[in-house]
Amino acid sequence: MKDLQTDPDVRIWNDVRYKTILPAAATGGAMSIVDSLSPPLSGPPRHIHHDADETFVMLTGTCRVWIAGEERLAGPGESVFIPRGTEHTFQVTAEAPSRHLVILTPGGFEGFFEEMAQGAFRIPEDMPAVVEAAERHHLTFTGPPLEPSP
Ligand SMILES: O=C(Oc1cc(O)cc(O)c1C(=O)O)c1ccc(O)c(O)c1
């Protein structure tokens, strides 16, 4: 595996490292794949991808994955499928970072991570800019991140 700590093509936003390993432009828009390395207890707010199905392929670490009110753990060797239009989020557990592949079909959402890293947008100060970019990428925020489990 590539070292996401040193890879020059990695983009960093909110301490998460993102590397697009298959851009939508290389698939005629059919899909994209982002290799990501997320620190313990990190995870996005609840959200919906309106236009794309999302698959996580877990490589290292464990995530609590919340999909439409149901929560489960996903660890190395497992995958998670989230149909488009389904509210979801995840949080890396406290023990270790999580490296996972994020596969969007169709592709294009990788542009959101590129934009966020480029602009170094902060949460919550720059939330209007984050929401605006999210809308352009067909993503709606629907709630807060998961609370760390006790
Ligand atoms: O969009 C944000 O996060 C993500 C959404 C996904 O559907 C998959 C992902 O892998 C991520 C991610 O790794 O971050 C997001 C939006 C706003 C925010 O404050 C975040 O911390 C993440």
PDB file of C-alpha atoms and ligand atoms in Angstrom:
ATOM      1  CA  MET A   1       0.000   0.000   0.000  1.00  0.00           C
ATOM      2  CA  LYS A   2       1.127   3.589  -0.597  1.00  0.00           C
ATOM      3  CA  ASP A   3       2.210   5.515   2.480  1.00  0.00           C
ATOM      4  CA  LEU A   4      -0.454   8.201   2.918  1.00  0.00           C
ATOM      5  CA  GLN A   5       1.797  10.031   5.404  1.00  0.00           C
ATOM      6  CA  THR A   6       4.356  10.809   2.698  1.00  0.00           C
ATOM      7  CA  ASP A   7       2.509  10.482  -0.638  1.00  0.00           C
ATOM      8  CA  PRO A   8       2.694  13.819  -2.503  1.00  0.00           C
ATOM      9  CA  ASP A   9      -0.770  13.352  -4.024  1.00  0.00           C
ATOM     10  CA  VAL A  10      -2.501  13.211  -0.648  1.00  0.00           C
ATOM     11  CA  ARG A  11      -4.901  16.015   0.254  1.00  0.00           C
ATOM     12  CA  ILE A  12      -5.466  16.785   3.937  1.00  0.00           C
ATOM     13  CA  TRP A  13      -8.633  18.223   5.426  1.00  0.00           C
ATOM     14  CA  ASN A  14      -9.664  18.099   9.109  1.00  0.00           C
ATOM     15  CA  ASP A  15      -6.659  15.827   9.786  1.00  0.00           C
ATOM     16  CA  VAL A  16      -8.027  13.252   7.332  1.00  0.00           C
ATOM     17  CA  ARG A  17      -5.730  12.214   4.459  1.00  0.00           C
ATOM     18  CA  TYR A  18      -7.418  11.672   1.100  1.00  0.00           C
ATOM     19  CA  LYS A  19      -5.866  10.298  -2.067  1.00  0.00           C
ATOM     20  CA  THR A  20      -7.999   9.906  -5.168  1.00  0.00           C
ATOM     21  CA  ILE A  21      -6.797   6.652  -6.684  1.00  0.00           C
ATOM     22  CA  LEU A  22      -9.474   6.463  -9.414  1.00  0.00           C
ATOM     23  CA  PRO A  23     -10.947   9.806 -10.491  1.00  0.00           C
ATOM     24  CA  ALA A  24     -14.351  10.058 -12.143  1.00  0.00           C
ATOM     25  CA  ALA A  25     -12.522  11.507 -15.149  1.00  0.00           C
ATOM     26  CA  ALA A  26     -10.813   8.140 -15.662  1.00  0.00           C
ATOM     27  CA  THR A  27     -14.080   6.193 -15.663  1.00  0.00           C
ATOM     28  CA  GLY A  28     -16.299   8.328 -17.882  1.00  0.00           C
ATOM     29  CA  GLY A  29     -17.935   9.435 -14.628  1.00  0.00           C
ATOM     30  CA  ALA A  30     -19.009   5.912 -13.713  1.00  0.00           C
ATOM     31  CA  MET A  31     -17.197   5.754 -10.377  1.00  0.00           C
ATOM     32  CA  SER A  32     -14.408   7.147  -8.240  1.00  0.00           C
ATOM     33  CA  ILE A  33     -12.255   5.685  -5.490  1.00  0.00           C
ATOM     34  CA  VAL A  34     -10.628   7.666  -2.676  1.00  0.00           C
ATOM     35  CA  ASP A  35      -8.099   6.048  -0.352  1.00  0.00           C
ATOM     36  CA  SER A  36      -8.446   7.743   3.036  1.00  0.00           C
ATOM     37  CA  LEU A  37      -6.737   7.662   6.390  1.00  0.00           C
ATOM     38  CA  SER A  38      -8.849   9.051   9.243  1.00  0.00           C
ATOM     39  CA  PRO A  39      -7.654   9.613  12.825  1.00  0.00           C
ATOM     40  CA  PRO A  40      -9.322   8.041  15.871  1.00  0.00           C
ATOM     41  CA  LEU A  41     -12.725   9.546  16.722  1.00  0.00           C
ATOM     42  CA  SER A  42     -12.961  11.443  13.427  1.00  0.00           C
ATOM     43  CA  GLY A  43     -16.003  11.252  11.202  1.00  0.00           C
ATOM     44  CA  PRO A  44     -18.309  13.448   9.167  1.00  0.00           C
ATOM     45  CA  PRO A  45     -21.658  14.933  10.150  1.00  0.00           C
ATOM     46  CA  ARG A  46     -24.725  12.891   9.212  1.00  0.00           C
ATOM     47  CA  HIS A  47     -25.348  13.380   5.519  1.00  0.00           C
ATOM     48  CA  ILE A  48     -27.000  12.115   2.350  1.00  0.00           C
ATOM     49  CA  HIS A  49     -25.470  11.632  -1.093  1.00  0.00           C
ATOM     50  CA  HIS A  50     -28.455  12.243  -3.323  1.00  0.00           C
ATOM     51  CA  ASP A  51     -26.869  11.127  -6.580  1.00  0.00           C
ATOM     52  CA  ALA A  52     -24.461   8.334  -5.678  1.00  0.00           C
ATOM     53  CA  ASP A  53     -24.175   4.992  -3.916  1.00  0.00           C
ATOM     54  CA  GLU A  54     -21.254   4.780  -1.495  1.00  0.00           C
ATOM     55  CA  THR A  55     -19.183   1.740  -0.578  1.00  0.00           C
ATOM     56  CA  PHE A  56     -16.537   1.631   2.131  1.00  0.00           C
ATOM     57  CA  VAL A  57     -13.868  -1.055   1.928  1.00  0.00           C
ATOM     58  CA  MET A  58     -12.201  -1.277   5.319  1.00  0.00           C
ATOM     59  CA  LEU A  59      -8.436  -1.792   5.253  1.00  0.00           C
ATOM     60  CA  THR A  60      -7.267  -0.960   8.796  1.00  0.00           C
ATOM     61  CA  GLY A  61      -8.899   0.225  12.000  1.00  0.00           C
ATOM     62  CA  THR A  62     -12.561   0.057  12.886  1.00  0.00           C
ATOM     63  CA  CYS A  63     -15.455   2.433  12.247  1.00  0.00           C
ATOM     64  CA  ARG A  64     -18.841   2.714  13.882  1.00  0.00           C
ATOM     65  CA  VAL A  65     -21.122   3.065  10.886  1.00  0.00           C
ATOM     66  CA  TRP A  66     -24.599   4.595  11.320  1.00  0.00           C
ATOM     67  CA  ILE A  67     -27.018   4.054   8.454  1.00  0.00           C
ATOM     68  CA  ALA A  68     -30.614   5.279   8.702  1.00  0.00           C
ATOM     69  CA  GLY A  69     -30.708   4.814  12.476  1.00  0.00           C
ATOM     70  CA  GLU A  70     -28.899   1.459  12.608  1.00  0.00           C
ATOM     71  CA  GLU A  71     -25.327   1.305  13.902  1.00  0.00           C
ATOM     72  CA  ARG A  72     -22.721  -1.385  13.418  1.00  0.00           C
ATOM     73  CA  LEU A  73     -18.971  -1.860  13.532  1.00  0.00           C
ATOM     74  CA  ALA A  74     -16.936  -2.361  10.367  1.00  0.00           C
ATOM     75  CA  GLY A  75     -13.327  -3.504  10.461  1.00  0.00           C
ATOM     76  CA  PRO A  76     -10.565  -4.765   8.178  1.00  0.00           C
ATOM     77  CA  GLY A  77     -11.756  -7.071   5.425  1.00  0.00           C
ATOM     78  CA  GLU A  78     -15.335  -5.832   5.651  1.00  0.00           C
ATOM     79  CA  SER A  79     -17.300  -3.521   3.411  1.00  0.00           C
ATOM     80  CA  VAL A  80     -20.299  -1.266   3.893  1.00  0.00           C
ATOM     81  CA  PHE A  81     -22.802  -0.284   1.195  1.00  0.00           C
ATOM     82  CA  ILE A  82     -24.898   2.872   1.481  1.00  0.00           C
ATOM     83  CA  PRO A  83     -27.521   3.340  -1.231  1.00  0.00           C
ATOM     84  CA  ARG A  84     -27.915   6.871  -2.595  1.00  0.00           C
ATOM     85  CA  GLY A  85     -30.502   8.930  -0.698  1.00  0.00           C
ATOM     86  CA  THR A  86     -29.781   7.153   2.611  1.00  0.00           C
ATOM     87  CA  GLU A  87     -28.795   9.188   5.676  1.00  0.00           C
ATOM     88  CA  HIS A  88     -25.519   7.971   7.148  1.00  0.00           C
ATOM     89  CA  THR A  89     -22.322   8.782   8.975  1.00  0.00           C
ATOM     90  CA  PHE A  90     -19.397   7.016  10.613  1.00  0.00           C
ATOM     91  CA  GLN A  91     -16.850   7.507  13.353  1.00  0.00           C
ATOM     92  CA  VAL A  92     -13.440   5.887  13.680  1.00  0.00           C
ATOM     93  CA  THR A  93     -13.155   4.095  17.020  1.00  0.00           C
ATOM     94  CA  ALA A  94     -10.739   5.413  19.650  1.00  0.00           C
ATOM     95  CA  GLU A  95      -8.127   2.658  19.386  1.00  0.00           C
ATOM     96  CA  ALA A  96      -6.515   3.340  16.018  1.00  0.00           C
ATOM     97  CA  PRO A  97      -6.770   5.323  12.763  1.00  0.00           C
ATOM     98  CA  SER A  98      -8.859   3.828   9.986  1.00  0.00           C
ATOM     99  CA  ARG A  99      -7.703   3.432   6.426  1.00  0.00           C
ATOM    100  CA  HIS A 100     -10.518   2.699   4.048  1.00  0.00           C
ATOM    101  CA  LEU A 101     -11.455   3.067   0.401  1.00  0.00           C
ATOM    102  CA  VAL A 102     -14.451   5.261  -0.355  1.00  0.00           C
ATOM    103  CA  ILE A 103     -16.108   4.239  -3.620  1.00  0.00           C
ATOM    104  CA  LEU A 104     -18.784   6.466  -5.115  1.00  0.00           C
ATOM    105  CA  THR A 105     -20.926   5.372  -8.070  1.00  0.00           C
ATOM    106  CA  PRO A 106     -21.265   7.487 -10.109  1.00  0.00           C
ATOM    107  CA  GLY A 107     -18.039   9.325  -9.314  1.00  0.00           C
ATOM    108  CA  GLY A 108     -17.340  12.995  -8.781  1.00  0.00           C
ATOM    109  CA  PHE A 109     -17.554  13.447  -5.016  1.00  0.00           C
ATOM    110  CA  GLU A 110     -13.760  13.333  -4.782  1.00  0.00           C
ATOM    111  CA  GLY A 111     -13.923  16.941  -6.008  1.00  0.00           C
ATOM    112  CA  PHE A 112     -15.472  17.910  -2.675  1.00  0.00           C
ATOM    113  CA  PHE A 113     -12.453  16.653  -0.715  1.00  0.00           C
ATOM    114  CA  GLU A 114     -10.123  18.394  -3.199  1.00  0.00           C
ATOM    115  CA  GLU A 115     -11.987  21.680  -2.716  1.00  0.00           C
ATOM    116  CA  MET A 116     -12.088  21.404   1.067  1.00  0.00           C
ATOM    117  CA  ALA A 117      -8.368  20.651   1.270  1.00  0.00           C
ATOM    118  CA  GLN A 118      -7.504  23.408  -1.204  1.00  0.00           C
ATOM    119  CA  GLY A 119      -9.533  25.994   0.740  1.00  0.00           C
ATOM    120  CA  ALA A 120      -8.498  24.631   4.167  1.00  0.00           C
ATOM    121  CA  PHE A 121     -12.081  25.247   5.261  1.00  0.00           C
ATOM    122  CA  ARG A 122     -12.634  25.185   9.010  1.00  0.00           C
ATOM    123  CA  ILE A 123     -15.570  23.758  10.918  1.00  0.00           C
ATOM    124  CA  PRO A 124     -17.703  25.563  12.104  1.00  0.00           C
ATOM    125  CA  GLU A 125     -16.257  28.933  11.018  1.00  0.00           C
ATOM    126  CA  ASP A 126     -16.435  28.244   7.279  1.00  0.00           C
ATOM    127  CA  MET A 127     -19.605  26.168   7.325  1.00  0.00           C
ATOM    128  CA  PRO A 128     -21.403  28.293   4.689  1.00  0.00           C
ATOM    129  CA  ALA A 129     -18.614  27.566   2.182  1.00  0.00           C
ATOM    130  CA  VAL A 130     -18.612  23.882   3.117  1.00  0.00           C
ATOM    131  CA  VAL A 131     -22.396  23.630   2.675  1.00  0.00           C
ATOM    132  CA  GLU A 132     -22.235  25.451  -0.662  1.00  0.00           C
ATOM    133  CA  ALA A 133     -19.579  23.059  -1.999  1.00  0.00           C
ATOM    134  CA  ALA A 134     -21.482  20.095  -0.589  1.00  0.00           C
ATOM    135  CA  GLU A 135     -24.636  21.146  -2.439  1.00  0.00           C
ATOM    136  CA  ARG A 136     -22.704  21.347  -5.698  1.00  0.00           C
ATOM    137  CA  HIS A 137     -21.580  17.771  -5.006  1.00  0.00           C
ATOM    138  CA  HIS A 138     -25.164  16.636  -4.302  1.00  0.00           C
ATOM    139  CA  LEU A 139     -24.558  16.186  -0.576  1.00  0.00           C
ATOM    140  CA  THR A 140     -26.872  17.453   2.177  1.00  0.00           C
ATOM    141  CA  PHE A 141     -25.898  17.601   5.844  1.00  0.00           C
ATOM    142  CA  THR A 142     -28.692  16.249   8.017  1.00  0.00           C
ATOM    143  CA  GLY A 143     -27.281  16.147  11.539  1.00  0.00           C
ATOM    144  CA  PRO A 144     -24.228  16.179  13.790  1.00  0.00           C
ATOM    145  CA  PRO A 145     -21.336  13.715  13.810  1.00  0.00           C
ATOM    146  CA  LEU A 146     -21.726  10.674  16.075  1.00  0.00           C
ATOM    147  CA  GLU A 147     -20.989  11.290  19.742  1.00  0.00           C
ATOM    148  CA  PRO A 148     -18.049   9.180  20.945  1.00  0.00           C
ATOM    149  CA  SER A 149     -19.417   6.037  22.570  1.00  0.00           C
ATOM    150  CA  PRO A 150     -18.992   5.897  26.374  1.00  0.00           C
TER     151      PRO A 150
HETATM  152  O1  LIG B   1     -18.081  14.778   3.535  1.00  0.00           O
HETATM  153  C1  LIG B   1     -17.515  14.613   4.577  1.00  0.00           C
HETATM  154  O2  LIG B   1     -16.980  13.437   4.940  1.00  0.00           O
HETATM  155  C2  LIG B   1     -17.139  12.262   4.267  1.00  0.00           C
HETATM  156  C3  LIG B   1     -18.301  11.910   3.632  1.00  0.00           C
HETATM  157  C4  LIG B   1     -18.397  10.672   3.006  1.00  0.00           C
HETATM  158  O3  LIG B   1     -19.543  10.305   2.430  1.00  0.00           O
HETATM  159  C5  LIG B   1     -17.317   9.812   3.007  1.00  0.00           C
HETATM  160  C6  LIG B   1     -16.163  10.168   3.646  1.00  0.00           C
HETATM  161  O4  LIG B   1     -15.137   9.332   3.664  1.00  0.00           O
HETATM  162  C7  LIG B   1     -16.059  11.395   4.308  1.00  0.00           C
HETATM  163  C8  LIG B   1     -14.791  11.746   5.000  1.00  0.00           C
HETATM  164  O5  LIG B   1     -13.902  10.927   5.026  1.00  0.00           O
HETATM  165  O6  LIG B   1     -14.632  12.852   5.534  1.00  0.00           O
HETATM  166  C9  LIG B   1     -17.379  15.671   5.583  1.00  0.00           C
HETATM  167  C10 LIG B   1     -18.156  16.823   5.492  1.00  0.00           C
HETATM  168  C11 LIG B   1     -18.055  17.798   6.469  1.00  0.00           C
HETATM  169  C12 LIG B   1     -17.182  17.641   7.519  1.00  0.00           C
HETATM  170  O7  LIG B   1     -17.086  18.599   8.498  1.00  0.00           O
HETATM  171  C13 LIG B   1     -16.382  16.505   7.594  1.00  0.00           C
HETATM  172  O8  LIG B   1     -15.514  16.408   8.629  1.00  0.00           O
HETATM  173  C14 LIG B   1     -16.479  15.527   6.631  1.00  0.00           C
END
